[in-house]
Every structure is written in structure tokens, then in C-alpha cells.
XYZ file of N, CA and C in Angstrom:
636
model
N 101.044 100.421 107.698
C 100.274 100.508 107.519
C 98.901 99.020 107.556
N 96.436 99.811 109.393
C 96.266 98.587 108.285
C 96.014 98.565 107.314
N 95.245 98.258 106.734
C 94.294 98.590 105.648
C 93.114 97.004 105.465
N 92.420 96.485 106.575
C 90.938 95.587 106.896
C 90.269 96.478 106.391
N 89.735 95.697 105.949
C 87.496 96.086 105.904
C 87.253 96.261 107.842
N 87.198 95.739 108.475
C 86.928 95.739 109.429
C 88.326 96.032 110.393
N 89.211 96.257 109.818
C 89.429 97.608 111.469
C 90.701 98.154 110.144
N 90.841 99.577 109.665
C 90.612 101.058 109.460
C 91.964 101.417 110.669
N 93.365 102.126 109.744
C 94.170 103.058 110.297
C 93.111 103.750 111.614
N 94.014 103.598 112.464
C 93.676 104.233 113.988
C 94.393 105.402 114.163
N 94.106 106.635 114.259
C 94.641 108.129 114.368
C 93.990 109.261 115.615
N 95.141 109.515 116.003
C 94.801 110.647 117.839
C 94.501 112.169 116.817
N 93.607 111.926 116.165
C 92.817 113.306 115.226
C 92.722 114.089 116.310
N 91.622 113.214 117.514
C 90.449 113.830 118.193
C 91.380 114.337 119.071
N 92.363 114.005 119.475
C 93.686 114.498 120.416
C 94.596 116.021 120.015
N 94.185 115.576 118.594
C 95.880 116.552 118.308
C 94.495 117.920 118.096
N 93.429 117.898 117.190
C 92.632 118.911 117.559
C 92.480 119.631 118.660
N 93.109 121.368 118.429
C 92.645 122.041 120.176
C 90.680 121.818 120.023
N 90.999 122.898 120.519
C 89.200 123.164 120.890
C 88.407 124.103 120.216
N 89.460 124.933 119.791
C 89.508 125.670 118.706
C 89.081 124.831 117.317
N 89.615 124.462 116.372
C 89.426 123.796 115.444
C 88.673 122.124 116.027
N 88.386 122.238 117.467
C 87.227 121.587 116.666
C 85.978 121.620 116.568
N 85.424 123.398 117.202
C 85.491 124.144 117.174
C 84.130 124.327 115.277
N 84.461 123.989 115.160
C 84.719 123.492 113.035
C 84.033 122.787 113.204
N 83.960 122.047 113.792
C 83.801 121.028 112.731
C 81.983 120.819 113.349
N 80.663 120.590 112.651
C 80.074 119.405 113.332
C 79.792 118.529 114.460
N 78.839 118.231 115.655
C 79.215 117.399 116.879
C 77.756 117.070 116.981
N 77.621 115.152 116.984
C 76.693 114.593 116.542
C 76.966 113.031 117.590
N 76.039 113.257 118.139
C 75.868 111.694 118.697
C 74.611 111.032 118.771
N 75.223 109.767 118.283
C 73.955 108.970 117.153
C 73.542 107.523 117.113
N 72.605 107.279 117.993
C 71.660 106.504 118.173
C 72.526 104.750 117.406
N 72.058 103.912 117.491
C 72.248 102.496 116.297
C 70.974 102.816 115.942
N 71.898 102.864 114.100
C 70.465 102.521 113.564
C 70.446 103.798 112.738
N 71.561 104.840 112.813
C 70.285 106.474 112.288
C 71.546 105.914 111.071
N 71.250 105.898 109.796
C 72.003 107.000 108.658
C 72.027 107.475 108.611
N 72.992 107.393 108.043
C 73.934 109.240 107.392
C 73.963 109.270 105.742
N 73.688 110.488 105.345
C 73.828 110.668 104.612
C 74.524 112.010 103.604
N 75.300 112.029 102.584
C 75.587 114.078 102.927
C 75.114 113.937 101.354
N 75.047 115.774 100.662
C 74.734 115.693 99.122
C 76.413 116.643 99.082
N 76.892 116.799 99.952
C 78.167 117.318 100.230
C 79.942 115.909 100.390
N 80.856 116.673 100.259
C 82.284 115.498 100.077
C 81.931 116.165 101.727
N 81.404 115.983 103.143
C 82.620 115.848 104.449
C 83.157 114.479 105.077
N 83.995 114.800 105.424
C 85.377 113.826 106.638
C 84.521 113.739 107.782
N 84.252 112.458 107.946
C 83.652 112.111 109.570
C 85.304 111.107 109.956
N 84.885 112.331 111.368
C 85.826 111.120 112.802
C 84.850 110.526 113.693
N 85.555 109.408 113.876
C 84.504 108.678 114.681
C 85.275 108.885 116.215
N 83.990 109.508 116.982
C 84.831 109.336 118.566
C 84.959 108.296 119.880
N 83.706 107.903 119.473
C 82.765 106.405 119.522
C 82.463 105.634 118.601
N 82.534 104.928 119.376
C 81.036 103.864 118.158
C 81.748 103.291 117.572
N 79.746 102.494 116.188
C 80.994 102.151 115.495
C 79.849 102.405 114.687
N 79.945 102.160 112.963
C 79.359 101.905 112.003
C 79.607 101.345 110.815
N 79.343 101.906 109.501
C 79.184 100.314 108.008
C 79.001 102.019 107.054
N 80.015 101.618 106.382
C 80.197 102.662 104.877
C 79.722 101.980 103.902
N 79.308 102.083 103.725
C 78.025 100.809 101.930
C 77.256 101.831 101.413
N 77.076 101.171 100.257
C 77.308 101.757 98.053
C 75.517 100.084 99.095
N 73.806 102.069 97.769
C 73.153 100.763 98.093
C 72.851 100.914 96.269
N 72.179 100.016 95.518
C 71.843 100.464 94.054
C 71.234 99.200 94.133
N 69.952 99.200 94.206
C 68.065 98.247 93.585
C 68.838 97.523 94.784
N 67.488 98.508 95.400
C 68.362 96.903 97.061
C 69.422 96.879 97.437
N 70.380 96.908 96.354
C 71.880 95.203 98.037
C 72.620 95.808 98.426
N 73.162 96.221 99.241
C 74.240 96.475 99.892
C 75.050 95.770 99.458
N 76.434 97.080 99.278
C 78.416 96.359 99.032
C 78.507 97.389 100.001
N 79.338 96.743 101.092
C 79.764 96.823 102.900
C 81.356 97.063 101.782
N 81.191 98.325 102.248
C 82.288 99.223 102.582
C 83.825 98.736 103.293
N 83.398 99.545 104.210
C 84.199 99.183 105.635
C 83.157 98.997 107.194
N 83.815 98.616 107.559
C 83.711 99.357 109.425
C 84.231 100.764 109.534
N 84.106 101.061 110.569
C 84.664 101.990 111.048
C 83.773 101.975 112.943
N 85.089 102.539 113.600
C 85.220 102.753 114.623
C 85.849 103.457 115.526
N 86.063 103.355 116.683
C 86.390 104.655 117.083
C 87.848 104.933 116.824
N 88.497 106.314 116.227
C 89.313 107.320 116.068
C 89.273 106.709 114.470
N 88.408 106.041 113.696
C 88.823 106.010 112.006
C 88.420 107.653 112.133
N 88.749 107.259 110.731
C 88.641 108.973 109.731
C 87.492 108.582 108.224
N 86.912 108.407 108.003
C 86.746 108.152 106.437
C 86.027 110.211 105.539
N 85.651 109.178 104.793
C 85.024 110.355 103.695
C 83.394 109.700 103.651
N 81.757 110.781 103.125
C 81.015 110.637 103.543
C 80.655 111.176 101.717
N 80.105 110.714 101.301
C 79.893 111.906 100.020
C 77.961 111.018 98.821
N 77.732 111.477 98.524
C 76.079 111.200 97.843
C 76.153 110.160 96.639
N 77.478 109.384 96.468
C 76.755 108.068 96.833
C 76.989 106.221 97.985
N 77.746 107.112 99.099
C 77.395 106.009 99.732
C 76.328 106.561 101.777
N 76.626 106.384 101.424
C 75.666 105.264 103.770
C 76.162 105.056 104.699
N 75.955 105.559 106.445
C 76.912 106.039 107.004
C 76.030 104.678 107.249
N 75.585 103.801 107.972
C 74.750 103.953 109.312
C 75.756 102.727 110.476
N 74.818 103.638 110.927
C 75.836 103.135 112.812
C 75.238 102.288 113.558
N 75.936 101.633 114.418
C 76.076 100.099 114.251
C 75.775 99.839 115.886
N 76.517 101.198 116.664
C 75.982 101.177 118.020
C 76.477 102.606 118.229
N 76.052 103.217 119.701
C 75.588 104.612 119.755
C 77.272 104.802 119.062
N 76.696 106.259 118.293
C 78.565 106.514 118.959
C 78.683 108.355 118.148
N 79.396 108.911 118.946
C 79.983 110.830 118.352
C 80.975 111.274 117.660
N 80.291 111.615 117.352
C 81.301 112.000 115.546
C 81.244 113.873 115.229
N 82.466 113.373 114.370
C 82.636 115.483 113.587
C 82.845 115.460 112.097
N 81.795 115.994 111.980
C 82.037 115.869 111.137
C 81.810 117.576 110.146
N 82.756 117.237 108.901
C 83.123 118.718 108.671
C 83.200 118.162 106.752
N 82.379 119.098 106.747
C 82.244 119.962 104.796
C 83.513 120.318 104.503
N 83.832 119.966 103.369
C 85.918 119.721 103.249
C 86.082 121.046 102.157
N 85.393 121.835 101.815
C 84.997 122.781 101.438
C 85.572 124.073 102.500
N 85.200 123.665 103.755
C 85.595 123.739 105.523
C 86.474 123.940 106.179
N 87.983 122.727 105.369
C 88.850 122.420 106.167
C 90.206 123.225 106.201
N 90.101 123.770 104.977
C 91.330 124.471 104.488
C 92.504 125.152 106.365
N 91.256 125.202 107.020
C 92.445 126.283 108.581
C 92.738 125.166 109.306
N 91.889 124.086 108.627
C 91.962 122.661 109.716
C 93.400 122.273 109.120
N 93.582 122.417 107.902
C 94.583 121.935 106.733
C 96.829 122.633 107.328
N 96.083 124.012 107.856
C 98.123 124.313 109.146
C 98.036 123.143 109.400
N 97.374 122.826 111.203
C 97.718 122.209 111.662
C 98.937 120.488 111.483
N 99.749 120.997 111.454
C 100.388 119.822 111.085
C 100.726 118.945 111.271
N 99.913 118.071 112.372
C 99.576 116.290 112.407
C 98.560 116.491 111.998
N 97.794 116.241 112.479
C 96.565 116.697 112.120
C 96.413 116.305 110.310
N 96.773 117.235 109.630
C 97.424 116.698 107.888
C 97.996 115.514 107.893
N 98.921 115.310 108.698
C 99.300 114.558 108.502
C 98.830 113.209 109.186
N 97.349 113.124 109.663
C 96.454 111.762 110.634
C 96.175 112.106 109.233
N 94.851 112.300 108.263
C 94.067 113.379 107.432
C 95.368 111.836 105.507
N 96.014 112.309 105.462
C 97.002 111.813 105.033
C 97.236 110.186 104.976
N 97.322 109.465 106.188
C 97.382 108.331 105.878
C 96.706 107.975 105.734
N 95.792 108.184 107.048
C 94.526 107.704 106.733
C 93.329 107.722 104.443
N 93.681 108.671 104.207
C 93.088 108.523 102.602
C 94.409 107.350 101.695
N 95.729 108.076 102.517
C 96.432 106.716 101.303
C 96.666 105.143 101.920
N 95.579 105.117 103.407
C 94.888 103.351 103.855
C 93.643 103.025 103.113
N 92.606 103.948 103.144
C 91.452 103.871 101.798
C 91.437 103.914 101.009
N 93.054 104.117 100.131
C 92.399 104.342 99.119
C 93.560 102.735 97.760
N 94.225 102.146 99.403
C 94.971 101.018 99.218
C 94.100 100.107 98.916
N 93.459 99.778 100.640
C 92.073 99.677 100.658
C 91.148 99.736 99.464
N 91.188 99.853 99.022
C 90.130 100.599 97.585
C 90.503 99.674 96.343
N 90.690 99.639 96.548
C 91.662 99.416 94.868
C 92.082 97.450 95.493
N 92.330 97.266 96.858
C 91.961 95.736 97.288
C 90.387 95.042 97.157
N 89.526 95.755 97.269
C 88.393 95.775 96.393
C 87.852 96.115 95.005
N 88.359 96.793 94.624
C 88.545 97.278 92.851
C 89.404 95.280 92.684
N 90.316 95.678 92.852
C 91.029 94.287 92.050
C 90.205 92.791 92.004
N 89.820 92.513 93.785
C 88.488 91.110 93.818
C 87.322 90.622 93.031
N 86.916 92.365 93.260
C 85.452 91.988 92.112
C 85.614 91.836 90.872
N 86.290 93.083 89.947
C 86.864 92.316 88.999
C 87.436 91.745 88.608
N 88.896 90.554 88.702
C 89.165 89.776 88.724
C 88.925 87.899 89.588
N 88.456 88.536 90.394
C 87.814 86.941 91.718
C 86.591 87.398 90.961
N 87.222 85.320 90.292
C 85.197 84.357 91.125
C 84.320 84.415 93.207
N 83.775 84.257 93.009
C 83.077 83.627 94.180
C 84.084 83.080 94.782
N 84.348 82.308 95.068
C 85.102 81.460 95.403
C 86.761 82.762 95.950
N 87.223 83.143 95.112
C 88.050 84.143 94.824
C 87.797 85.140 95.998
N 86.494 85.520 95.733
C 86.829 86.330 96.178
C 85.775 86.794 97.966
N 85.959 85.021 98.716
C 85.899 84.995 99.786
C 86.682 84.646 99.869
N 88.169 83.584 99.766
C 89.396 83.431 99.177
C 90.016 84.754 100.358
N 89.802 86.635 99.678
C 90.468 86.934 99.861
C 90.144 87.845 101.357
N 88.441 87.625 101.156
C 88.373 88.396 102.024
C 89.143 87.633 103.174
N 89.040 86.487 103.404
C 88.630 85.428 104.666
C 91.335 85.544 104.486
N 91.292 85.674 104.065
C 93.577 86.267 103.935
C 93.910 87.254 104.353
N 92.707 87.900 104.406
C 92.899 89.334 105.168
C 92.173 89.631 106.272
N 90.610 88.736 106.836
C 90.858 87.859 108.476
C 91.788 88.328 108.275
N 92.084 86.836 108.225
C 93.228 86.961 108.914
C 94.747 87.182 109.942
N 95.149 88.199 108.803
C 96.106 88.123 108.483
C 95.844 89.908 109.341
N 94.714 90.009 109.891
C 93.909 91.418 110.813
C 93.957 90.773 111.640
N 94.134 89.584 111.922
C 93.569 88.910 113.792
C 94.576 88.496 113.566
N 95.805 88.145 112.965
C 96.918 87.591 112.826
C 96.774 86.292 114.055
N 95.737 85.873 115.078
C 95.689 83.930 115.759
C 95.428 82.745 114.790
N 96.855 81.903 115.801
C 96.068 80.626 116.144
C 96.661 80.418 117.134
N 95.463 78.990 116.384
C 94.526 77.490 116.676
C 96.071 76.217 116.423
N 96.816 75.326 117.974
C 97.016 74.061 116.949
C 98.209 74.074 115.658
N 98.317 74.803 116.314
C 99.334 75.842 114.168
C 98.970 75.881 113.166
N 97.669 75.862 112.705
C 96.076 76.592 111.531
C 96.164 77.752 112.786
N 96.480 79.534 111.274
C 95.934 80.811 111.567
C 93.449 79.812 111.143
N 93.802 80.824 112.517
C 92.346 80.911 113.033
C 91.501 81.733 112.730
N 90.833 81.782 112.082
C 89.341 83.122 111.816
C 88.666 83.392 113.174
N 88.155 84.112 112.786
C 87.016 84.581 113.752
C 86.391 85.195 112.700
N 84.698 85.534 112.599
C 83.887 86.031 111.330
C 83.578 86.458 112.499
N 82.344 87.686 112.675
C 82.268 87.997 113.631
C 80.643 88.761 112.622
N 80.295 87.860 112.056
C 79.015 87.935 111.613
C 78.295 87.057 110.885
N 77.183 87.048 109.801
C 76.794 86.399 109.062
C 76.852 85.924 108.064
N 76.832 84.960 106.912
C 76.907 84.967 105.592
C 76.221 86.365 104.678
N 75.420 85.740 105.207
C 74.498 87.505 104.608
C 74.980 88.681 104.446
N 76.199 88.550 105.391
C 76.600 90.120 105.434
C 77.917 89.908 104.530
N 78.648 88.799 104.815
C 79.979 88.169 104.524
C 79.818 88.551 103.179
N 78.252 88.659 102.612
C 78.414 89.276 100.624
C 78.400 89.770 100.571
N 77.715 90.988 101.981
C 77.222 92.249 101.123
C 79.237 92.860 101.060
N 79.775 92.117 101.577
C 81.691 92.555 101.517
C 81.861 92.174 100.401
N 81.906 90.922 100.359
C 82.534 90.842 98.633
C 82.202 90.776 97.555
N 80.699 91.530 97.759
C 79.775 91.866 96.063
C 78.696 90.469 95.661
N 78.832 89.603 96.670
C 78.051 88.664 95.661
C 76.703 88.967 96.451
N 75.789 88.050 96.058
C 74.822 87.999 95.813
C 74.811 86.458 97.555
N 73.436 86.526 98.225
C 74.025 85.582 99.744
C 74.178 84.544 98.656
N 72.958 82.883 97.711
C 73.971 82.005 97.465
C 74.925 82.109 96.704
N 75.229 82.615 96.051
C 76.402 82.599 96.109
C 77.487 82.476 97.020
N 77.648 84.005 97.439
C 78.585 83.683 98.611
C 78.160 82.307 99.175
N 77.530 81.472 100.354
C 77.130 80.430 101.682
C 77.540 78.859 100.535
N 77.453 79.439 99.153
C 77.958 78.075 97.948
C 79.517 77.688 97.740
N 79.925 79.027 97.157
C 81.330 79.092 97.908
C 82.351 78.728 98.759
N 81.353 79.677 100.124
C 82.153 79.391 101.189
C 82.264 77.960 101.869
N 80.594 77.583 101.646
C 80.837 75.933 101.829
C 81.861 74.695 101.296
N 81.681 75.529 99.663
C 83.103 75.232 99.100
C 84.255 74.484 99.352
N 84.612 75.751 100.192
C 85.464 76.143 100.557
C 86.540 74.496 102.303
N 84.428 75.025 102.903
C 84.406 73.993 104.001
C 85.031 72.074 103.521
N 83.735 71.773 101.964
C 83.980 70.696 101.703
C 85.355 70.071 101.865
N 86.182 71.123 100.811
C 87.225 71.467 100.794
C 88.708 70.852 101.679
N 87.469 70.612 102.557
C 88.642 71.688 103.589
C 89.320 71.874 103.659
N 89.521 73.308 102.949
C 90.374 74.189 103.129
C 90.265 74.946 104.743
N 89.218 75.432 104.288
C 88.750 75.786 105.905
C 88.061 74.337 106.840
N 87.989 75.007 108.392
C 87.046 74.206 108.793
C 86.738 74.632 109.841
N 85.509 74.258 109.626
C 84.253 75.695 111.044
C 83.784 74.141 112.289
N 84.481 75.023 113.132
C 84.258 74.905 114.471
C 83.335 75.623 114.864
N 82.448 76.140 115.556
C 82.008 77.171 115.502
C 80.860 78.123 114.593
N 79.784 78.545 114.740
C 79.296 79.206 113.321
C 80.547 79.912 112.884
N 80.702 81.090 114.194
C 81.471 82.646 113.965
C 83.731 81.969 114.078
N 83.350 80.817 114.135
C 84.895 80.800 114.203
C 85.605 79.090 113.320
N 86.935 79.418 112.577
C 87.000 79.004 111.804
C 89.061 78.672 111.539
N 89.268 77.342 111.371
C 90.389 77.109 111.414
C 90.704 77.252 109.507
N 91.772 77.942 109.002
C 92.344 77.610 107.250
C 93.165 76.838 107.542
N 92.709 75.529 107.472
C 93.723 74.062 106.797
C 95.260 74.725 106.024
N 94.137 75.218 105.339
C 95.219 74.713 103.557
C 96.029 76.525 103.035
N 96.385 77.451 103.624
C 96.102 78.561 102.927
C 96.542 78.650 102.386
N 98.170 78.102 101.460
C 98.806 77.783 100.759
C 96.813 78.488 99.743
N 96.698 77.418 99.404
C 95.020 76.499 99.093
C 94.615 78.359 98.251
N 94.120 78.727 99.775
C 93.359 79.434 99.592
C 93.628 81.075 98.789
N 94.916 80.471 98.718
C 95.718 81.568 98.504
C 95.694 81.214 96.931
N 95.359 80.321 96.369
C 95.563 79.615 95.082
C 95.089 80.421 94.294
N 92.723 81.050 95.328
C 92.377 80.883 94.275
C 91.798 82.243 94.075
N 93.404 83.486 94.697
C 92.716 84.400 94.699
C 93.656 84.707 93.497
N 93.876 86.024 93.487
C 94.460 86.227 91.772
C 95.226 87.627 91.944
């Protein structure tokens, strides 16, 4: 089961639900840059596009995970979804979902998604509570390496698809703290920079040692 913050579990929900069942959902086509909020607990299904689910507090953002085609997530009044590219979504408030739960395949997919999200959020909590800046960066790079599963010249290869500023929002650090920890890993030759977005993990065991 995938638990990467950049690649959540994909479901076949759109194929499983009948037209009558889908008609119970609110259907929206959203432009890039749109922000979704909700005062009620909603289930959101992404038919296409991509987005990020985040917490905001005192002007700071903490990115929980990215969303893309065939992902399901939950939106409530504690977080927001920012649309990163034009997207098509279906949403429904949880108090209106009872009828859909009679669909065994939908219920199975929803259960697997909720389990996936629960395990992922426990990883996030563990990192924030017990790891220092270098540990948080290391945990995220390991998670990314496992998700991408790429190698180059015998080393694990990681493609970081965003800036250090965005990385800091993923690991719950100030931008400067994230940048300092990341550069320390490069200076120690634990990771090696190839391009601004490409890195080799030179010493995987040492990278793991920074995590708890």
C-alpha cells in the first residue's frame, strides 16, 4: 500500500460508482489556484488534475500531501485544498454517504484509502515530534526514494520536484532551517547534488541514522 505524501493510494472509485451513485456527489471543474475550504467533513474524489492538502497557521503552511487522479481525501474546517492544475473533482458530505456504503467495492476502496491516510499521518506526527531538522529532511528523502525507486550508478536516485521552500512546508520547518539541514547533508556527502532537482543518496545507512 502506497503511503507516500507525493503518491497516495490510487483507487478505481470513478469506475466503481454507478451514474446514480455519482449523481449524489457535487461535481466541480476547478481552475489552477482555486482554494477549497469546508465547514463540514467532506469526502473528495479527484477524477483528474492535482492539488495539495495543507494546514495554515499564522501565515505558515504545512503540506500534508499531494493529490492527483484517482485519489480520495477528507476535507474539513482544519485544512484547505489548493488546486495545482485544472482539476475535476466529486465531493460529498459524510452525513450523505450512507447510501454509497452499500456498494461493497466503494466501501473497500474508501477503507483502504482511510487506512493509507492514517498510516501516513502517523509517519508525519512521528517525524514532527521526535526528529530534528536533519532527521525530518532525511525521513522525507527516504520516503521519496522508496516511492520513486530509482537508481543511478549503483546509488539511489531522487528527483525532488519542488524547491527547498516547498520542502520546508512538507517537513514543518522554517525555510532557513530546512535549507541548512539539506546543505549539511550535501556537505557531509550523504547526498550528492546533480542538478537543482536531482540528487544521489551516497550513504543511505547514514541518512537512515538521522531518523528515529
